[in-house]
Coordinates of N, CA and C in Angstrom, one line a residue:
C1 N 8.4 0.4 -43.0 CA 10.0 0.1 -42.2 C 10.2 0.9 -42.0
S2 N 10.8 1.1 -40.3 CA 11.1 2.1 -39.3 C 12.8 1.9 -39.4
L3 N 13.8 3.3 -39.2 CA 14.8 2.9 -39.8 C 15.1 4.3 -37.8
G4 N 15.4 3.4 -36.8 CA 15.7 4.7 -35.4 C 14.3 5.0 -35.4
W5 N 14.3 6.2 -35.5 CA 13.4 6.8 -34.5 C 12.8 7.5 -35.9
R6 N 12.8 7.0 -37.0 CA 12.5 8.2 -38.0 C 11.1 6.8 -39.3
V7 N 10.4 7.1 -39.1 CA 8.9 6.2 -40.1 C 9.4 6.9 -41.5
E8 N 9.7 5.3 -42.2 CA 10.2 5.1 -43.8 C 11.4 6.0 -44.2
S9 N 12.2 6.2 -42.8 CA 13.5 7.2 -43.0 C 13.5 8.4 -43.1
V10 N 12.4 9.1 -43.4 CA 11.9 10.5 -43.7 C 11.0 11.1 -42.5
L11 N 10.6 10.5 -41.7 CA 9.7 12.0 -40.6 C 10.0 11.2 -39.1
A12 N 10.3 11.8 -38.4 CA 10.4 11.9 -37.1 C 8.9 11.1 -36.2
V13 N 9.4 10.3 -35.4 CA 8.0 9.2 -35.1 C 7.3 10.5 -34.3
S14 N 7.8 11.6 -33.4 CA 7.2 12.5 -33.1 C 6.2 13.9 -33.9
R15 N 7.0 13.5 -35.5 CA 6.0 14.6 -35.9 C 5.5 13.4 -37.1
A16 N 5.0 12.5 -37.1 CA 4.5 11.4 -38.2 C 3.4 11.1 -37.6
V17 N 2.7 11.7 -36.6 CA 1.3 11.2 -36.4 C 0.8 11.8 -37.0
G18 N -0.3 11.4 -38.1 CA -1.7 12.5 -38.7 C -0.9 12.4 -40.2
D19 N 0.0 11.7 -40.2 CA 0.7 12.0 -41.6 C -0.2 10.8 -42.8
A20 N -1.0 11.3 -43.7 CA -1.9 10.1 -44.3 C -0.9 9.7 -44.9
S21 N 0.7 9.5 -45.5 CA 1.0 8.8 -46.0 C 2.2 7.3 -45.1
L22 N 1.9 8.0 -44.0 CA 2.5 7.2 -42.8 C 1.3 6.6 -42.4
M23 N 0.1 6.4 -42.6 CA -0.7 6.1 -41.1 C -0.9 4.2 -41.2
P24 N 0.1 3.8 -42.5 CA 0.4 2.2 -42.4 C 1.1 1.5 -40.7
Y25 N 1.7 2.9 -41.1 CA 3.2 2.2 -39.5 C 3.0 3.4 -38.3
I26 N 1.8 4.4 -38.2 CA 1.4 5.2 -37.1 C 0.4 5.3 -37.1
T27 N -0.2 5.3 -35.7 CA -1.4 6.0 -35.6 C -1.7 7.1 -34.5
A28 N -2.8 8.0 -34.6 CA -2.9 8.9 -33.5 C -3.8 8.4 -32.8
K29 N -4.5 7.4 -32.4 CA -5.0 7.0 -31.3 C -4.6 6.4 -29.9
P30 N -4.9 7.2 -29.5 CA -4.6 7.0 -28.3 C -4.3 6.0 -27.1
D31 N -3.9 5.2 -26.6 CA -4.3 4.4 -25.7 C -5.2 4.9 -24.7
V32 N -6.5 4.4 -23.9 CA -6.9 5.0 -23.0 C -8.0 3.9 -22.4
V33 N -7.9 4.3 -21.0 CA -8.4 3.1 -20.3 C -9.3 4.4 -19.0
E34 N -10.4 3.9 -19.2 CA -11.5 4.9 -18.2 C -11.4 3.8 -16.4
K35 N -11.5 4.6 -15.5 CA -11.6 3.8 -14.4 C -12.6 4.8 -13.2
E36 N -13.5 4.7 -12.6 CA -14.2 5.2 -11.7 C -13.4 5.4 -10.6
I37 N -12.8 7.2 -10.4 CA -12.3 7.8 -8.7 C -13.0 7.3 -8.0
E38 N -12.6 6.3 -6.7 CA -13.0 5.5 -5.6 C -12.9 6.2 -4.3
E39 N -13.3 6.2 -2.7 CA -13.1 6.9 -2.2 C -11.7 6.5 -1.8
D40 N -10.9 5.3 -1.3 CA -10.1 5.1 -1.8 C -8.4 5.8 -2.0
D41 N -8.7 5.9 -3.5 CA -7.6 6.5 -4.3 C -7.7 7.4 -3.6
L42 N -5.6 7.8 -3.9 CA -5.2 8.6 -3.6 C -4.5 9.7 -4.3
F43 N -4.3 8.4 -5.6 CA -3.3 9.4 -6.4 C -3.3 9.0 -7.3
L44 N -3.2 9.8 -9.0 CA -3.2 9.5 -9.7 C -1.9 9.7 -10.6
V45 N -0.8 8.9 -11.3 CA 0.1 8.9 -12.0 C -0.1 9.2 -13.2
I46 N 0.0 10.4 -14.2 CA -0.3 10.0 -15.3 C 1.3 10.4 -16.1
A47 N 1.4 9.1 -17.3 CA 2.8 8.4 -17.6 C 2.9 8.3 -18.9
T48 N 4.3 8.4 -19.1 CA 4.1 8.3 -21.0 C 5.3 6.9 -21.0
D49 N 5.2 6.2 -22.1 CA 5.1 4.5 -21.7 C 6.6 4.7 -21.9
G50 N 7.2 5.5 -21.9 CA 8.5 5.3 -21.5 C 8.6 5.3 -19.7
V51 N 8.0 5.4 -19.6 CA 7.9 5.2 -17.9 C 7.5 3.4 -17.9
W52 N 6.5 3.2 -17.9 CA 5.1 1.8 -17.9 C 6.0 0.9 -19.0
D53 N 7.1 1.1 -19.5 CA 7.9 -0.2 -20.4 C 8.9 -0.3 -19.3
V54 N 9.1 0.0 -18.6 CA 10.2 -0.1 -17.4 C 9.9 -0.6 -15.9
L55 N 8.7 0.1 -15.7 CA 8.3 0.4 -14.4 C 6.7 -0.5 -14.7
E56 N 6.5 -0.9 -13.3 CA 5.3 -1.9 -13.3 C 4.8 -1.1 -12.0
N57 N 3.5 -1.1 -12.4 CA 2.3 -0.1 -11.8 C 2.4 0.1 -10.2
D58 N 2.6 -1.3 -9.7 CA 2.7 -1.4 -8.0 C 4.1 -1.0 -7.8
R59 N 5.1 -1.4 -8.2 CA 5.9 -0.3 -7.8 C 6.6 1.5 -8.6
V60 N 5.5 2.0 -8.8 CA 5.6 3.4 -9.3 C 4.5 4.0 -7.8
G61 N 3.5 2.9 -8.0 CA 2.5 3.1 -6.9 C 3.0 3.6 -4.9
R62 N 4.0 2.2 -5.3 CA 4.5 2.4 -3.5 C 5.3 3.4 -3.5
F63 N 6.1 3.9 -4.7 CA 7.3 5.0 -4.7 C 6.4 6.4 -4.4
V64 N 5.6 6.6 -5.4 CA 4.6 7.6 -4.5 C 3.9 7.5 -2.9
I65 N 3.3 6.4 -2.4 CA 3.2 6.5 -1.0 C 4.3 6.7 0.2
D66 N 5.4 5.7 -0.7 CA 6.4 5.9 0.3 C 6.4 7.3 0.4
N67 N 7.0 8.0 -0.6 CA 7.2 10.2 -0.5 C 5.8 10.7 -0.1
T68 N 4.8 10.4 0.4 CA 3.8 11.2 0.8 C 3.6 10.6 2.5
I69 N 2.4 10.2 2.2 CA 1.8 9.3 2.7 C 2.8 8.6 4.1
E70 N 3.6 7.7 3.9 CA 4.5 6.9 4.7 C 5.7 7.5 4.5
G71 N 6.2 8.2 4.1 CA 7.5 9.2 3.9 C 7.5 10.4 5.3
G72 N 6.7 10.5 5.9 CA 6.3 11.6 6.7 C 5.6 12.9 6.9
S73 N 5.0 13.2 5.3 CA 4.2 14.1 5.3 C 2.8 14.1 5.5
E74 N 2.5 13.0 6.1 CA 1.2 12.6 6.9 C 0.1 12.8 6.0
G75 N 0.2 12.5 5.0 CA -0.6 12.6 3.7 C -0.6 14.3 2.9
S76 N -0.2 15.1 3.7 CA 0.0 16.6 3.3 C 0.4 16.2 1.9
T77 N 0.3 17.1 0.7 CA 1.6 16.7 -0.2 C 1.0 18.5 -1.1
D78 N 2.5 18.9 -1.6 CA 2.0 20.2 -2.1 C 2.7 20.0 -3.8
D79 N 2.7 21.3 -4.3 CA 3.5 21.2 -5.6 C 4.6 20.2 -5.9
E80 N 5.3 20.9 -5.1 CA 6.9 20.6 -4.9 C 7.3 19.5 -5.3
L81 N 6.5 18.7 -4.3 CA 6.6 17.3 -3.4 C 6.0 16.7 -5.0
L82 N 4.7 16.7 -5.3 CA 4.4 16.4 -6.3 C 5.5 16.2 -7.0
K83 N 5.8 17.5 -7.8 CA 6.8 17.6 -8.5 C 8.1 16.8 -8.6
W84 N 8.8 16.7 -7.9 CA 9.8 16.2 -7.4 C 9.3 14.6 -7.6
I85 N 8.4 14.2 -7.1 CA 8.1 12.5 -7.4 C 8.1 12.0 -8.4
G86 N 7.7 13.3 -9.7 CA 7.4 12.7 -11.4 C 9.0 12.7 -11.4
R87 N 9.4 14.2 -11.2 CA 11.1 13.9 -12.1 C 11.7 12.4 -11.4
K88 N 11.5 12.0 -10.3 CA 12.1 10.8 -10.0 C 11.3 9.8 -9.9
I89 N 10.3 9.7 -10.6 CA 9.6 8.4 -11.7 C 10.8 8.2 -12.9
C90 N 10.6 9.6 -13.7 CA 11.5 9.8 -14.6 C 12.5 9.3 -14.8
V91 N 13.6 9.6 -13.9 CA 14.9 9.2 -13.4 C 14.7 7.6 -13.1
E92 N 14.0 7.2 -12.7 CA 13.8 5.8 -12.0 C 13.7 4.8 -13.8
A93 N 13.2 5.3 -14.7 CA 12.9 4.9 -15.6 C 13.9 5.0 -16.4
G94 N 14.5 5.9 -16.5 CA 15.6 5.5 -17.4 C 17.1 5.2 -16.5
D95 N 17.2 4.6 -15.3 CA 18.0 4.2 -15.1 C 17.2 2.8 -14.7
N96 N 16.4 2.4 -15.2 CA 15.9 1.3 -15.8 C 16.2 0.5 -16.9
G97 N 16.8 1.3 -17.9 CA 16.4 0.9 -19.1 C 16.1 1.6 -19.8
S98 N 15.0 2.4 -20.1 CA 14.1 2.9 -20.8 C 14.7 3.9 -21.7
G99 N 14.6 3.9 -23.1 CA 15.5 4.3 -24.4 C 14.3 5.5 -25.1
D100 N 13.2 5.9 -24.3 CA 11.9 6.0 -25.0 C 12.1 7.5 -24.0
N101 N 11.1 8.6 -24.6 CA 11.2 9.9 -23.9 C 9.9 9.7 -22.9
V102 N 10.0 9.9 -21.6 CA 10.2 9.9 -20.0 C 9.2 11.7 -19.2
S103 N 8.1 11.0 -19.6 CA 7.5 12.4 -18.6 C 6.5 11.7 -17.4
A104 N 6.4 12.4 -16.4 CA 5.6 12.0 -15.1 C 4.8 12.9 -15.0
V105 N 3.3 13.1 -14.6 CA 3.1 14.0 -13.7 C 2.3 13.3 -12.4
V106 N 2.6 13.8 -11.1 CA 1.4 13.2 -10.1 C 0.5 14.1 -9.4
V107 N -0.5 13.4 -9.6 CA -2.4 14.4 -9.0 C -2.8 14.0 -7.9
D108 N -2.6 14.4 -6.7 CA -3.0 14.7 -5.3 C -4.4 14.2 -5.4
L109 N -5.4 13.0 -5.5 CA -6.8 13.1 -5.4 C -7.6 13.9 -4.9
K110 N -6.6 13.9 -3.4 CA -7.9 14.5 -1.8 C -7.4 15.9 -1.8
R111 N -6.7 16.5 -2.3 CA -6.4 18.0 -2.5 C -7.4 18.9 -2.6

């Protein structure tokens, strides 16, 4: 039984991972995907489920490309641009109804 953001009305979800008595409800096992980085891969977006629950992979990828390569930066990125893109992804997730925590990091694989 879960009530709001608490497990068994006792523990906040973010604090419940690893609590043995709550193991039927919470797991510490992450979703992991392995992909070999290929020559034509440009960016890696690491984001929480609050982003991926409401934004499709292609939409996020297009946003990154639109604001880097096709946005006039001619393929060059700096840390401030990547931070800005990560923040905008989070804002977009919120604007699209995410009620979860949202975090996003954009990595330039060519730097």
